[in-house]
CSV table of C-alpha atoms and ligand atoms in Angstrom, one decimal:
chain,number,residue,atom,x,y,z
A,1,MET,CA,21.9,12.8,14.0
A,2,SER,CA,18.7,12.9,12.0
A,3,ILE,CA,17.2,11.9,8.7
A,4,ALA,CA,15.5,14.4,6.4
A,5,ILE,CA,12.5,13.2,4.6
A,6,PHE,CA,11.3,15.4,1.7
A,7,GLY,CA,7.7,14.7,1.1
A,8,GLY,CA,7.4,13.4,4.7
A,9,LEU,CA,3.6,14.3,4.8
A,10,GLY,CA,3.0,12.1,1.7
A,11,HIS,CA,1.6,8.6,1.6
A,12,VAL,CA,5.0,6.9,1.4
A,13,GLY,CA,7.2,9.5,3.1
A,14,SER,CA,4.9,9.6,6.2
A,15,TRP,CA,5.3,5.9,6.8
A,16,VAL,CA,9.0,6.1,6.3
A,17,ALA,CA,9.1,8.9,8.8
A,18,HIS,CA,6.9,6.8,11.2
A,19,ASP,CA,9.1,3.7,10.9
A,20,LEU,CA,12.3,5.6,11.5
A,21,ALA,CA,10.9,7.6,14.4
A,22,ALA,CA,9.3,4.5,15.9
A,23,ARG,CA,12.7,2.9,16.2
A,24,GLY,CA,14.2,6.0,17.9
A,25,GLU,CA,15.6,8.1,15.0
A,26,ASP,CA,15.2,11.8,14.8
A,27,VAL,CA,13.4,12.8,11.6
A,28,VAL,CA,13.0,16.2,10.0
A,29,ILE,CA,10.1,16.4,7.6
A,30,PHE,CA,10.4,18.9,4.7
A,31,ASP,CA,7.1,19.3,3.0
A,32,ALA,CA,4.8,22.0,1.5
A,33,GLY,CA,1.8,20.8,3.4
A,34,SER,CA,0.7,21.9,6.9
A,35,GLY,CA,2.4,20.4,9.9
A,36,ASP,CA,-0.9,19.5,11.5
A,37,TYR,CA,-0.6,15.7,11.3
A,38,ALA,CA,-4.0,15.0,12.9
A,39,ALA,CA,-5.8,17.3,10.5
A,40,LEU,CA,-4.1,15.6,7.6
A,41,GLY,CA,-5.3,12.2,8.8
A,42,LEU,CA,-1.7,11.1,9.5
A,43,ASP,CA,-2.3,9.5,12.9
A,44,HIS,CA,0.8,7.4,12.5
A,45,LEU,CA,2.8,10.7,12.7
A,46,VAL,CA,0.9,11.9,15.7
A,47,ALA,CA,2.0,8.7,17.5
A,48,VAL,CA,5.7,9.5,17.0
A,49,SER,CA,5.6,13.3,16.9
A,50,ASP,CA,8.1,13.6,19.8
A,51,ARG,CA,10.8,12.4,17.4
A,52,LEU,CA,9.7,14.6,14.5
A,53,ALA,CA,10.6,18.1,13.5
A,54,PHE,CA,8.7,19.8,10.7
A,55,GLU,CA,9.9,22.3,8.2
A,56,PRO,CA,7.3,23.9,5.9
A,57,VAL,CA,9.2,24.2,2.6
A,58,ASP,CA,8.3,24.4,-1.1
A,59,VAL,CA,11.1,22.6,-2.7
A,60,LEU,CA,11.1,25.1,-5.6
A,61,ASP,CA,11.8,27.9,-3.1
A,62,VAL,CA,15.5,27.3,-3.1
A,63,HIS,CA,16.3,30.1,-0.6
A,64,THR,CA,13.9,28.9,2.1
A,65,LEU,CA,15.0,25.3,1.4
A,66,PHE,CA,18.6,26.1,2.0
A,67,GLU,CA,17.9,28.2,5.1
A,68,ARG,CA,15.8,25.5,6.7
A,69,ILE,CA,18.4,22.8,5.9
A,70,ARG,CA,21.1,25.1,7.3
A,71,ALA,CA,19.1,25.3,10.6
A,72,HIS,CA,19.9,21.6,11.0
A,73,HIS,CA,23.5,21.8,9.7
A,74,GLY,CA,25.8,19.1,11.0
A,75,ARG,CA,22.9,17.0,12.2
A,76,ILE,CA,21.3,15.6,9.0
A,77,GLU,CA,23.1,12.5,7.9
A,78,ALA,CA,20.8,11.4,5.1
A,79,ILE,CA,18.0,12.7,2.8
A,80,VAL,CA,15.1,10.6,1.6
A,81,TRP,CA,13.7,12.3,-1.5
A,82,GLY,CA,9.9,11.6,-1.7
A,83,VAL,CA,8.4,14.8,-3.1
A,84,ALA,CA,6.6,14.2,-6.3
A,85,VAL,CA,3.6,14.8,-8.4
A,86,ILE,CA,2.8,11.1,-8.8
A,87,ALA,CA,1.8,9.2,-11.9
A,88,GLY,CA,-1.8,9.6,-13.1
A,89,PRO,CA,-4.0,11.1,-15.7
A,90,THR,CA,-3.7,14.7,-14.4
A,91,PHE,CA,0.1,14.8,-14.6
A,92,ALA,CA,0.1,15.8,-18.2
A,93,GLN,CA,-2.3,18.7,-17.6
A,94,ARG,CA,0.4,20.8,-16.0
A,95,PRO,CA,3.6,19.4,-17.4
A,96,PHE,CA,6.0,22.2,-16.9
A,97,ARG,CA,5.0,22.8,-13.2
A,98,ASN,CA,5.0,19.0,-12.4
A,99,ILE,CA,8.3,18.3,-14.1
A,100,GLN,CA,9.8,21.2,-12.1
A,101,ILE,CA,8.6,19.9,-8.8
A,102,ASN,CA,9.8,16.4,-9.5
A,103,THR,CA,13.1,17.1,-11.1
A,104,VAL,CA,14.2,20.7,-10.3
A,105,GLY,CA,12.9,20.1,-6.8
A,106,MET,CA,15.2,17.1,-6.5
A,107,LEU,CA,18.1,19.0,-7.9
A,108,ASN,CA,17.6,21.6,-5.1
A,109,ALA,CA,17.7,18.9,-2.5
A,110,LEU,CA,20.9,17.4,-4.1
A,111,GLU,CA,22.5,20.8,-4.1
A,112,ALA,CA,21.7,21.1,-0.4
A,113,ALA,CA,23.3,17.7,0.1
A,114,ARG,CA,26.4,18.8,-1.8
A,115,ILE,CA,26.8,22.1,0.0
A,116,PHE,CA,25.9,21.0,3.5
A,117,GLU,CA,27.8,17.7,3.1
A,118,ILE,CA,24.9,15.3,3.7
A,119,GLY,CA,26.4,11.9,2.9
A,120,THR,CA,23.5,9.7,1.8
A,121,PHE,CA,20.6,10.4,-0.6
A,122,VAL,CA,17.8,7.9,-1.1
A,123,ASN,CA,15.8,8.8,-4.2
A,124,LEU,CA,12.3,7.4,-4.3
A,125,SER,CA,12.1,6.5,-7.9
A,126,SER,CA,9.6,4.2,-9.6
A,127,GLY,CA,9.1,1.1,-11.7
A,128,ALA,CA,8.0,3.8,-14.3
A,129,VAL,CA,11.6,3.8,-15.4
A,130,TYR,CA,10.8,0.5,-17.2
A,131,GLY,CA,7.9,2.0,-19.1
A,132,ASP,CA,5.8,-0.7,-20.7
A,133,LEU,CA,8.5,-3.4,-20.7
A,134,PRO,CA,6.9,-6.7,-19.8
A,135,GLY,CA,6.8,-8.0,-16.2
A,136,GLY,CA,9.7,-9.5,-14.5
A,137,GLN,CA,11.8,-6.3,-15.0
A,138,THR,CA,15.2,-6.5,-13.4
A,139,GLU,CA,17.2,-3.5,-12.3
A,140,ASP,CA,19.8,-3.9,-15.0
A,141,LEU,CA,17.4,-3.2,-17.9
A,142,PRO,CA,17.9,0.1,-19.8
A,143,ALA,CA,15.6,2.9,-18.9
A,144,LYS,CA,12.4,3.4,-20.9
A,145,ALA,CA,9.9,6.2,-20.1
A,146,THR,CA,6.4,5.9,-21.6
A,147,ASP,CA,5.0,9.1,-20.1
A,148,LEU,CA,6.2,12.5,-18.7
A,149,TYR,CA,6.1,11.2,-15.1
A,150,GLY,CA,8.3,8.3,-16.1
A,151,ALA,CA,10.7,10.7,-17.8
A,152,THR,CA,11.1,12.7,-14.6
A,153,LYS,CA,12.0,9.4,-12.8
A,154,VAL,CA,14.5,8.4,-15.5
A,155,ALA,CA,16.1,11.8,-15.4
A,156,ASN,CA,16.1,11.9,-11.6
A,157,GLU,CA,17.9,8.6,-11.3
A,158,ALA,CA,20.6,9.7,-13.8
A,159,LEU,CA,21.0,13.1,-12.2
A,160,ALA,CA,21.2,11.7,-8.7
A,161,LEU,CA,23.7,9.1,-9.7
A,162,GLN,CA,26.0,11.7,-11.4
A,163,TYR,CA,25.7,14.0,-8.4
A,164,GLY,CA,26.8,11.0,-6.3
A,165,GLU,CA,29.7,10.2,-8.6
A,166,THR,CA,30.9,13.8,-9.0
A,167,TYR,CA,30.5,15.0,-5.4
A,168,GLY,CA,31.0,11.8,-3.4
A,169,ILE,CA,27.3,11.4,-2.2
A,170,ASP,CA,26.1,7.9,-1.5
A,171,VAL,CA,23.0,7.8,-3.8
A,172,ARG,CA,20.5,4.9,-3.8
A,173,ASN,CA,17.5,4.6,-6.1
A,174,ALA,CA,14.3,2.9,-4.7
A,175,ARG,CA,12.0,1.8,-7.6
A,176,LEU,CA,8.6,1.7,-6.0
A,177,TYR,CA,5.4,0.5,-7.6
A,178,PHE,CA,1.6,1.2,-7.2
A,179,VAL,CA,1.3,2.0,-3.5
A,180,TYR,CA,-2.0,1.6,-1.6
A,181,GLY,CA,-3.1,1.5,2.0
A,182,PRO,CA,-3.4,3.4,5.3
A,183,GLY,CA,-2.7,7.1,5.1
A,184,ARG,CA,-4.5,7.8,1.8
A,185,MET,CA,-8.3,7.8,1.3
A,186,PRO,CA,-9.4,6.4,-2.0
A,187,SER,CA,-11.6,9.4,-2.6
A,188,ARG,CA,-8.4,11.5,-3.0
A,189,MET,CA,-7.1,9.4,-5.8
A,190,HIS,CA,-7.6,8.8,-9.6
A,191,PRO,CA,-10.6,6.9,-10.9
A,192,LEU,CA,-8.9,3.5,-11.2
A,193,TYR,CA,-7.7,3.7,-7.5
A,194,ARG,CA,-11.2,4.8,-6.5
A,195,ALA,CA,-12.9,2.0,-8.4
A,196,MET,CA,-10.6,-0.6,-6.9
A,197,PHE,CA,-10.4,0.6,-3.3
A,198,GLY,CA,-13.3,3.0,-2.9
A,199,ALA,CA,-15.8,0.4,-1.6
A,200,LEU,CA,-13.7,0.3,1.6
A,201,GLU,CA,-14.6,3.9,2.1
A,202,GLY,CA,-18.2,3.5,1.2
A,203,LEU,CA,-17.9,5.1,-2.3
A,204,ARG,CA,-20.4,3.9,-4.9
A,205,ASP,CA,-20.7,3.8,-8.6
A,206,VAL,CA,-17.2,4.7,-9.5
A,207,ALA,CA,-16.4,4.0,-13.2
A,208,SER,CA,-12.8,3.8,-14.3
A,209,PRO,CA,-12.6,4.2,-18.1
A,210,SER,CA,-9.9,1.5,-18.4
A,211,GLY,CA,-7.6,-0.8,-16.5
A,212,GLY,CA,-9.8,-3.9,-16.3
A,213,ASP,CA,-7.5,-6.1,-18.4
A,214,GLN,CA,-4.4,-5.1,-16.5
A,215,ALA,CA,-2.7,-6.7,-13.5
A,216,LEU,CA,-0.1,-4.7,-11.6
A,217,ASP,CA,1.8,-5.4,-8.4
A,218,TRP,CA,0.0,-3.1,-6.0
A,219,THR,CA,2.0,-2.7,-2.9
A,220,HIS,CA,0.9,-2.1,0.7
A,221,VAL,CA,2.4,1.2,1.9
A,222,ARG,CA,3.8,-0.5,5.0
A,223,ASP,CA,5.8,-2.9,2.8
A,224,THR,CA,7.0,0.0,0.6
A,225,ALA,CA,8.2,1.9,3.7
A,226,LYS,CA,9.9,-1.2,5.0
A,227,GLY,CA,11.8,-1.6,1.8
A,228,ILE,CA,12.9,2.0,1.8
A,229,VAL,CA,14.2,1.8,5.4
A,230,ALA,CA,16.1,-1.4,4.5
A,231,LEU,CA,17.7,0.4,1.6
A,232,LEU,CA,18.6,3.4,3.9
A,233,ASP,CA,20.2,0.9,6.3
A,234,ALA,CA,22.1,-1.2,3.8
A,235,ARG,CA,25.9,-1.0,3.5
A,236,ASN,CA,27.9,-1.1,0.2
A,237,VAL,CA,24.9,-0.3,-2.1
A,238,SER,CA,26.0,3.2,-3.2
A,239,GLY,CA,24.9,3.8,-6.8
A,240,GLU,CA,22.5,0.8,-6.8
A,241,ALA,CA,18.8,0.7,-7.8
A,242,PHE,CA,16.4,-1.7,-6.1
A,243,ASN,CA,12.9,-2.7,-7.1
A,244,ILE,CA,10.6,-2.5,-4.1
A,245,SER,CA,7.1,-3.8,-4.6
A,246,SER,CA,4.9,-6.7,-3.6
A,247,GLY,CA,6.3,-8.7,-6.5
A,248,VAL,CA,2.8,-10.1,-7.2
A,249,ALA,CA,0.6,-8.8,-10.0
A,250,VAL,CA,-3.2,-9.0,-9.4
A,251,ASN,CA,-5.9,-8.1,-12.0
A,252,HIS,CA,-7.6,-4.8,-11.2
A,253,ARG,CA,-11.1,-6.2,-11.4
A,254,ASN,CA,-10.2,-8.9,-8.9
A,255,ILE,CA,-8.9,-6.2,-6.5
A,256,MET,CA,-12.1,-4.3,-7.0
A,257,GLN,CA,-14.3,-7.3,-6.4
A,258,ALA,CA,-12.3,-8.3,-3.3
A,259,ALA,CA,-12.7,-4.8,-1.9
A,260,GLU,CA,-16.5,-4.9,-2.5
A,261,ARG,CA,-16.7,-8.3,-0.8
A,262,ILE,CA,-14.9,-6.9,2.3
A,263,ALA,CA,-17.1,-3.8,2.3
A,264,GLY,CA,-20.2,-6.0,2.3
A,265,GLY,CA,-21.2,-6.4,-1.4
A,266,ASP,CA,-21.8,-4.7,-4.7
A,267,HIS,CA,-21.0,-1.0,-4.7
A,268,GLY,CA,-21.6,-0.5,-8.4
A,269,MET,CA,-17.9,-0.2,-9.2
A,270,SER,CA,-16.7,-0.8,-12.8
A,271,ILE,CA,-13.4,-0.8,-14.6
A,272,GLY,CA,-13.4,-0.5,-18.4
A,273,PRO,CA,-11.2,-2.7,-20.7
A,274,GLY,CA,-7.5,-2.4,-21.5
A,275,SER,CA,-4.7,-0.9,-19.5
A,276,TYR,CA,-4.8,2.3,-17.3
A,277,PHE,CA,-1.1,2.7,-17.0
A,278,LEU,CA,1.5,2.0,-19.7
A,279,ARG,CA,3.4,-0.4,-17.4
A,280,GLY,CA,4.4,-4.0,-17.2
A,281,ALA,CA,4.2,-6.1,-14.0
A,282,PRO,CA,5.3,-7.5,-11.6
A,283,LEU,CA,8.7,-6.1,-10.9
A,284,ASP,CA,11.4,-8.7,-10.1
A,285,ILE,CA,12.2,-8.0,-6.4
A,286,SER,CA,14.7,-10.8,-6.0
A,287,LYS,CA,17.6,-8.3,-5.7
A,288,ALA,CA,15.9,-6.5,-2.8
A,289,LYS,CA,15.1,-9.8,-1.2
A,290,GLN,CA,18.6,-11.0,-1.4
A,291,LEU,CA,20.6,-7.9,-0.6
A,292,LEU,CA,18.2,-5.9,1.6
A,293,ASN,CA,16.5,-8.9,3.2
A,294,PHE,CA,13.3,-7.3,2.0
A,295,THR,CA,10.2,-9.6,2.6
A,296,PRO,CA,6.9,-7.9,1.8
A,297,ARG,CA,4.2,-9.0,4.2
A,298,PHE,CA,1.1,-8.2,2.2
A,299,THR,CA,1.6,-10.5,-0.8
A,300,GLU,CA,-2.1,-11.7,-0.5
A,301,ILE,CA,-4.2,-8.7,-1.7
A,302,GLU,CA,-7.1,-9.7,0.5
A,303,GLU,CA,-4.9,-9.3,3.6
A,304,GLY,CA,-3.7,-5.9,2.4
A,305,LEU,CA,-7.3,-4.8,1.7
A,306,ARG,CA,-8.5,-5.9,5.2
A,307,ASP,CA,-5.7,-3.9,6.8
A,308,TYR,CA,-6.6,-0.9,4.6
A,309,ALA,CA,-10.3,-1.3,5.6
A,310,ASP,CA,-9.4,-1.3,9.3
A,311,TRP,CA,-7.5,2.0,8.9
A,312,ILE,CA,-10.3,3.6,6.8
A,313,ASN,CA,-13.0,2.5,9.3
A,314,LYS,CA,-11.0,4.2,12.1
A,315,GLN,CA,-11.1,7.5,10.2
A,316,ARG,CA,-14.9,7.5,10.1
B,401,NAD,N1,2.4,6.3,-4.7
B,401,NAD,C1,2.8,5.4,-5.6
B,401,NAD,O1,2.1,4.6,-6.1
B,401,NAD,C2,4.2,5.5,-6.1
B,401,NAD,C3,4.7,4.6,-7.0
B,401,NAD,C4,6.0,4.6,-7.5
B,401,NAD,C5,6.8,5.7,-7.0
B,401,NAD,N2,6.4,6.6,-6.1
B,401,NAD,C6,7.2,7.6,-5.7
B,401,NAD,O2,7.3,7.7,-4.3
B,401,NAD,C7,7.4,9.0,-3.8
B,401,NAD,C8,6.4,9.3,-2.8
B,401,NAD,O3,5.1,9.2,-3.4
B,401,NAD,P1,3.7,9.3,-2.6
B,401,NAD,O4,2.8,8.4,-3.1
B,401,NAD,O5,4.1,9.4,-1.1
B,401,NAD,O6,3.3,10.8,-3.0
B,401,NAD,P2,2.4,11.8,-2.2
B,401,NAD,O7,1.7,12.7,-3.3
B,401,NAD,O8,1.5,11.1,-1.2
B,401,NAD,O9,3.4,12.7,-1.4
B,401,NAD,C9,4.1,13.7,-2.0
B,401,NAD,C10,4.4,14.8,-1.0
B,401,NAD,O10,5.2,15.8,-1.6
B,401,NAD,C11,4.7,17.0,-1.1
B,401,NAD,N3,5.0,18.1,-2.1
B,401,NAD,C12,4.5,18.2,-3.4
B,401,NAD,N4,4.9,19.3,-4.0
B,401,NAD,C13,5.8,19.9,-3.1
B,401,NAD,C14,6.6,21.0,-3.2
B,401,NAD,N5,6.7,21.8,-4.3
B,401,NAD,N6,7.4,21.3,-2.1
B,401,NAD,C15,7.4,20.5,-1.0
B,401,NAD,N7,6.6,19.4,-0.9
B,401,NAD,C16,5.8,19.1,-2.0
B,401,NAD,C17,3.2,16.9,-0.9
B,401,NAD,O11,2.8,17.8,0.0
B,401,NAD,C18,3.2,15.4,-0.4
B,401,NAD,O12,3.2,15.4,1.0
B,401,NAD,C19,7.4,9.9,-5.0
B,401,NAD,O13,8.7,10.1,-5.5
B,401,NAD,C20,6.7,9.0,-6.1
B,401,NAD,O14,7.1,9.4,-7.4
B,401,NAD,C21,5.1,6.5,-5.7
C-alpha cells in the first residue's frame, strides 16, 4: 500500500514524503513541479527516491488527476493534501486563481478519494483559521478568517469534514503555522522571511516593511512533518483538528538578529514596525502533545537556525 502526497515537492510535503519513505512506506507524489528532485534542491527526496513514485499533475486538471490516481487504484490508502498557494502578500494579487488551486484543487482530490475509495485524508490546514485571535488558540475556537488565504483554509476544513461525514472518509485537519528550514531558500520567500532568515544564505540589506513588533511561533519544517506523520498514524481521530507548531512565539527582530549572529554579523537587515500577518501566537499545541505524542525538537530558535544554516551551506 502507498500514501499519496499532493504537493509532495513543496517545503512541507517533501519532508512528509521523506519521513514516510525513510521508514519504508511507498509514497506517490502528485505535484505540478518537475520530478527532478536534485534540480529542485530536494536532496532529502533523492536520498529516499527508491520508495517514491512521481505523478506530474496540475490539481485543477481533473481528468489527468483522476487518470493518474486510477493508475494506482487499490494501492493508495491515504492522501495527504499539501498543495497550496501559501499565505503572503502576493496571495491577493491573483485571488480567483489562488482560491481555485487551494479549494477547488482540494475538492478534486476529495472526489478522487470518494470515487476510488481512499479511506484517509489528511488536510494540511493552517493556524490561519484562527485569524487574529490572540495567542493560546485551542482547536475548539470558532473559525475566523482575516484574509483570503485564511478563508480557503476555513472553507477547506469544512468541506473536507463534510466529505468525511457524507462519504465515510476519515478526515483529519493539521493546523500548521509559519514553517521555516531546510528545503526552502530564503531568497524564494516574502520580504519578512528574507529579512529574518536571509543572512543564513548571505543575503544583505533586505528591508521588510513590517513585522518587527510581532512574535509568531515559527516552526522548523522537520517538526511540522513529524507532527503530520503522527496525525496520519493516529487512531480514533477522525474528524479532529490538531494545532502543529513549535508552540513558542519569538519576536521577528530577535530571529533576524540571531540569524545575523550565526551568519557572522550585521547583514543590513531591517524589519519595520507592527505586524506582517494578521495572526495571533503561539498556537496551543497541548492537544497534539497529548493525543499524538507530538514533541517538537526545535523549540529554541537558535538551534533551528543553526540546523537551517547547515542545510543552506551544503547547497552552496
Ligand atoms: N509554509 C507555511 O508556513 C505553512 C503554514 C501553515 C500551513 N501551511 C500549509 O501547508 C501546506 C504545504 O505548504 P508548503 O509550505 O509546503 O507550500 P509549498 O508552496 O512549498 O508547496 C506547495 C506545493 O504545491 C504545488 N502546487 C501548487 N499549485 C499546484 C497545482 N495547481 N497542481 C499541483 N501542484 C501544485 C507546488 O508545486 C508545491 O510543490 C499548504 O496546505 C499550506 O497552506 C503552510
